[in-house]
mmCIF file of C-alpha atoms and ligand atoms in Angstrom:
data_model
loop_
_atom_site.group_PDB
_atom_site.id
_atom_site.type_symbol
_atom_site.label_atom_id
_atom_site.label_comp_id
_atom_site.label_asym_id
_atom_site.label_seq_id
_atom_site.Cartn_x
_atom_site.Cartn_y
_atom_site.Cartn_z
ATOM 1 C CA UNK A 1 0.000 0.000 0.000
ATOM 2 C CA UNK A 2 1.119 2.969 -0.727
ATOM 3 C CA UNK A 3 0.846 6.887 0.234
ATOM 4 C CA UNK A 4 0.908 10.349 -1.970
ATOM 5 C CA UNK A 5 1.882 12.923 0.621
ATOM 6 C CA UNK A 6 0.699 16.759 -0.083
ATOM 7 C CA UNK A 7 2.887 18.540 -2.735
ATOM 8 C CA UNK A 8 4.445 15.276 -3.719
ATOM 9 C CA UNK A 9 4.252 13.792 -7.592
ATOM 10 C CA UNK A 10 5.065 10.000 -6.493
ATOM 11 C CA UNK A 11 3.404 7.282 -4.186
ATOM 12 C CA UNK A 12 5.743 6.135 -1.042
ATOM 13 C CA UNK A 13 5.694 3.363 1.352
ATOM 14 C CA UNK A 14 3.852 5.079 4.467
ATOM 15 C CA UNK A 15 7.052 5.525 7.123
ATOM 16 C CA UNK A 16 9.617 8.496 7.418
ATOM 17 C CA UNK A 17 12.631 9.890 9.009
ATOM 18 C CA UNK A 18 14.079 8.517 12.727
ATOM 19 C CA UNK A 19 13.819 11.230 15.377
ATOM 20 C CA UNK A 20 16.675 10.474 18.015
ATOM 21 C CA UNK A 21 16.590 7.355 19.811
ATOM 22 C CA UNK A 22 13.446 5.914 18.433
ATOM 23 C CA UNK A 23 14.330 2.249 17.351
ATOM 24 C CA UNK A 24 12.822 0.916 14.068
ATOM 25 C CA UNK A 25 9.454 -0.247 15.523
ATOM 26 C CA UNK A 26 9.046 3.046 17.226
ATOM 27 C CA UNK A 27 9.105 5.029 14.057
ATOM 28 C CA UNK A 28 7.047 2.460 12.309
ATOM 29 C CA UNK A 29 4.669 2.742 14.618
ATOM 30 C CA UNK A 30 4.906 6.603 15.068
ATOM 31 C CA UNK A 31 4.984 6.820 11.178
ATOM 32 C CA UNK A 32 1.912 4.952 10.663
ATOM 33 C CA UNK A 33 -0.155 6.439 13.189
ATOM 34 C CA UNK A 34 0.474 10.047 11.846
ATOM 35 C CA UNK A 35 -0.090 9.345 8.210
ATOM 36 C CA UNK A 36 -2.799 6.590 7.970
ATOM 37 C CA UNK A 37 -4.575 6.557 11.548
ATOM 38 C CA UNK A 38 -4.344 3.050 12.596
ATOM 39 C CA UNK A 39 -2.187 0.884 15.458
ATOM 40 C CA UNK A 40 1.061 -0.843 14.618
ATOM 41 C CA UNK A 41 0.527 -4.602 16.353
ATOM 42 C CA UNK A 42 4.260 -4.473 17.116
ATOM 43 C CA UNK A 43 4.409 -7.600 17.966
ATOM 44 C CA UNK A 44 3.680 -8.737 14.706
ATOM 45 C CA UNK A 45 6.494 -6.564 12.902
ATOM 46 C CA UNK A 46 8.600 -8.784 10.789
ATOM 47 C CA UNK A 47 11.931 -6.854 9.759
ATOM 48 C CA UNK A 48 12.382 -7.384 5.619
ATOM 49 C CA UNK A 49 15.495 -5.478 4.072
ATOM 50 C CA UNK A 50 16.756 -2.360 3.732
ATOM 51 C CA UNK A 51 16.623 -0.820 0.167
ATOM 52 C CA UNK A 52 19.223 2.176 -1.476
ATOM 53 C CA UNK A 53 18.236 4.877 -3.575
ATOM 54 C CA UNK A 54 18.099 8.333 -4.288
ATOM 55 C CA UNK A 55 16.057 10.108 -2.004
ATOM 56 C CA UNK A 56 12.886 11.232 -4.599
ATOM 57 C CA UNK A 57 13.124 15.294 -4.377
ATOM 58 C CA UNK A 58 16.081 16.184 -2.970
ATOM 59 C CA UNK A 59 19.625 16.349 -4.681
ATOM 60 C CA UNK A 60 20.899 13.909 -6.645
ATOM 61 C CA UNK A 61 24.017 12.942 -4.129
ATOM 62 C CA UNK A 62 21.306 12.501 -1.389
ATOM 63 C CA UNK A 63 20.735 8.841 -0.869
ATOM 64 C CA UNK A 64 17.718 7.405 1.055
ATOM 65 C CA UNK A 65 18.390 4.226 3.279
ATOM 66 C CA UNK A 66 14.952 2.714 4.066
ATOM 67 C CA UNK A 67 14.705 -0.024 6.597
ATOM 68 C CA UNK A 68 11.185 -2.341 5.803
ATOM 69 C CA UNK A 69 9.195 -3.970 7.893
ATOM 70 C CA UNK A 70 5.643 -5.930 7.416
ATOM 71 C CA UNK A 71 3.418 -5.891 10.450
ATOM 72 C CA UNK A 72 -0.661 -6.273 11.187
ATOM 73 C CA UNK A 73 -2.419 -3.255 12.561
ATOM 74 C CA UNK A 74 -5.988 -2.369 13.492
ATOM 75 C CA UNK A 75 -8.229 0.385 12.750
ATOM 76 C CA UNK A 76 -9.667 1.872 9.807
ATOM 77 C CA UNK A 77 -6.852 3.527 7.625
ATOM 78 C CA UNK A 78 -7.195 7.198 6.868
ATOM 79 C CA UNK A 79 -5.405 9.278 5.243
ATOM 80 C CA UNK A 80 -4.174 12.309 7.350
ATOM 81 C CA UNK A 81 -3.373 15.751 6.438
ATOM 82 C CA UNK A 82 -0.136 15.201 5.818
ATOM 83 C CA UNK A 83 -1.549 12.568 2.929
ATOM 84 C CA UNK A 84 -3.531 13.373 -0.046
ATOM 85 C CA UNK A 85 -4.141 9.413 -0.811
ATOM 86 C CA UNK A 86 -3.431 5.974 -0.579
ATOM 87 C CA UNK A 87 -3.925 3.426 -2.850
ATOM 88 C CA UNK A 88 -3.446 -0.489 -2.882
ATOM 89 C CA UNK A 89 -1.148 -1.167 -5.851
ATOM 90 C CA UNK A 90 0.238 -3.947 -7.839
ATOM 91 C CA UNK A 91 3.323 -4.612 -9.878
ATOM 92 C CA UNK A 92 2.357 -2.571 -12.827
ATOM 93 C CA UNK A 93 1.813 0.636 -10.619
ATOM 94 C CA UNK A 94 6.137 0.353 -10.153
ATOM 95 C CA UNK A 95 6.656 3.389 -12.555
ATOM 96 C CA UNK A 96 3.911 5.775 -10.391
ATOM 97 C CA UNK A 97 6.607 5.007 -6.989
ATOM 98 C CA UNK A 98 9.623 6.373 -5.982
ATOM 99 C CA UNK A 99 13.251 4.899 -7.246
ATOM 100 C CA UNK A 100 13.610 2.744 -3.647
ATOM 101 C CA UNK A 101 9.865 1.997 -3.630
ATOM 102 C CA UNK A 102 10.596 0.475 -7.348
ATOM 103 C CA UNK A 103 13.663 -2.103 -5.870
ATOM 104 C CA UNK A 104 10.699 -2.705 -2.963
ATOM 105 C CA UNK A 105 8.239 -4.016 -6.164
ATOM 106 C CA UNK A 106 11.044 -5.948 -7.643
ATOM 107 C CA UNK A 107 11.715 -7.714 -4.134
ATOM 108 C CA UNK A 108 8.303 -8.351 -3.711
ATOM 109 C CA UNK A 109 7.911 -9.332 -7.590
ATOM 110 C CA UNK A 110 10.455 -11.912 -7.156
ATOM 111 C CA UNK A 111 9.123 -13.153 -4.218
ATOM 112 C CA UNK A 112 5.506 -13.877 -5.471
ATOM 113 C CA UNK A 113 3.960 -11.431 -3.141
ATOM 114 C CA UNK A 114 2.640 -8.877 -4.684
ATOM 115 C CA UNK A 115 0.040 -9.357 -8.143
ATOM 116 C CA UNK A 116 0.604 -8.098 -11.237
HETATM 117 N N1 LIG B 201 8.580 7.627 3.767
HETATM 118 C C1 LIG B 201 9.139 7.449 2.566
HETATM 119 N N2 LIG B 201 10.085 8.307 2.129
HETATM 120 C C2 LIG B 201 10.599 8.093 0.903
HETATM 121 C C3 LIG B 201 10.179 7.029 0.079
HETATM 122 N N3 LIG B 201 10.834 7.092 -1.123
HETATM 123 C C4 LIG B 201 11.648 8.187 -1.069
HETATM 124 O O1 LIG B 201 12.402 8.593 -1.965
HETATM 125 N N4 LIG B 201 11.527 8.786 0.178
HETATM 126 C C5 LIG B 201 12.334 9.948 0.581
HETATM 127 O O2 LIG B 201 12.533 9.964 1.961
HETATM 128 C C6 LIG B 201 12.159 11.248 2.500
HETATM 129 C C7 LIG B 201 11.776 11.099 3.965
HETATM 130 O O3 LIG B 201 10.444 10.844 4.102
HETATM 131 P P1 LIG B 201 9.575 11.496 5.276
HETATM 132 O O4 LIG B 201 8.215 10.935 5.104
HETATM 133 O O5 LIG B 201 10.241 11.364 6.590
HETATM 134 O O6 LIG B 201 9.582 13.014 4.810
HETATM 135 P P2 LIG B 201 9.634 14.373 5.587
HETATM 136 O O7 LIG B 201 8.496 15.169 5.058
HETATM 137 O O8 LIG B 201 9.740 14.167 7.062
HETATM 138 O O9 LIG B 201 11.027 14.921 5.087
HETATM 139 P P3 LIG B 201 11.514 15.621 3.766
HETATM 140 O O10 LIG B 201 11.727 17.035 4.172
HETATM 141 O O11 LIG B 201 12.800 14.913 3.424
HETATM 142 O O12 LIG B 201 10.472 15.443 2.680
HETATM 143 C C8 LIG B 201 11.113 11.729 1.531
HETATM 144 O O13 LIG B 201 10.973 13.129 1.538
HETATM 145 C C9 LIG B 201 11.691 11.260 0.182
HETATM 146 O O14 LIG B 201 12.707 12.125 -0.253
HETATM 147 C C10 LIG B 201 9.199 6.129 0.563
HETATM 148 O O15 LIG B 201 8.786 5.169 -0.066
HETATM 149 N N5 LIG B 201 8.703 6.372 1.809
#
């Protein structure tokens, strides 16, 4: 699933930046709450990769690091001001994401779990 935040021309994975001392599940669940409304289950978050890119709008030498995780959460998602949408996508919506979101599609492409 992923998010169009306000101003922005591509979808992202919903998460964002550390703030000091928060460990991975923190933000995730910090992240989550802010964009889309609903509750991390962190018990349930299963760490899968970390993914290199170019950080979409910012200066080419900027690279993005993004740490993944796959987790359950309740609560009905809603998008929150800081999000103009989110959509459900499939393989073929790769070209509408960001460069890291695109490895993120291939990963799950060669895994089998996402549709075409
Ligand atoms: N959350 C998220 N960020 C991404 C993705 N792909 C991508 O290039 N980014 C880059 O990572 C930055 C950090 O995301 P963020 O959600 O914390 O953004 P922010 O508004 O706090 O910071 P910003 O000032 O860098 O935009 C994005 O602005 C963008 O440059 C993605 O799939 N998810």
């Amino acid at each position: 699933m992923s998010t169009r935040s306000r101003g922005k021309s591509v979808y992202y994975f919903p998460g964002g930046k550390r703030e000091a001392g928060e460990t991975d599940v923190e933000v995730l669940c910090r992240e989550i709450k802010e964009e889309l409304d609903v509750e991390i289950d962190r018990d349930s978050a299963i760490y899968i990769g970390t993914f290199e890119a170019h950080a979409h709008g910012h200066d080419a030498e900027v690279l993005l690091q993004m740490r993944c995780y796959e987790a359950n959460f309740s609560g009905t998602l809603t998008a929150s001001s800081e999000i103009d949408c989110f959509e459900w996508m499939r393989y073929r919506d790769r070209e509408r994401t960001s460069e890291v979101d695109q490895k993120i599609f291939d990963f799950l492409w060669e895994r089998a779990l996402i549709d075409m």
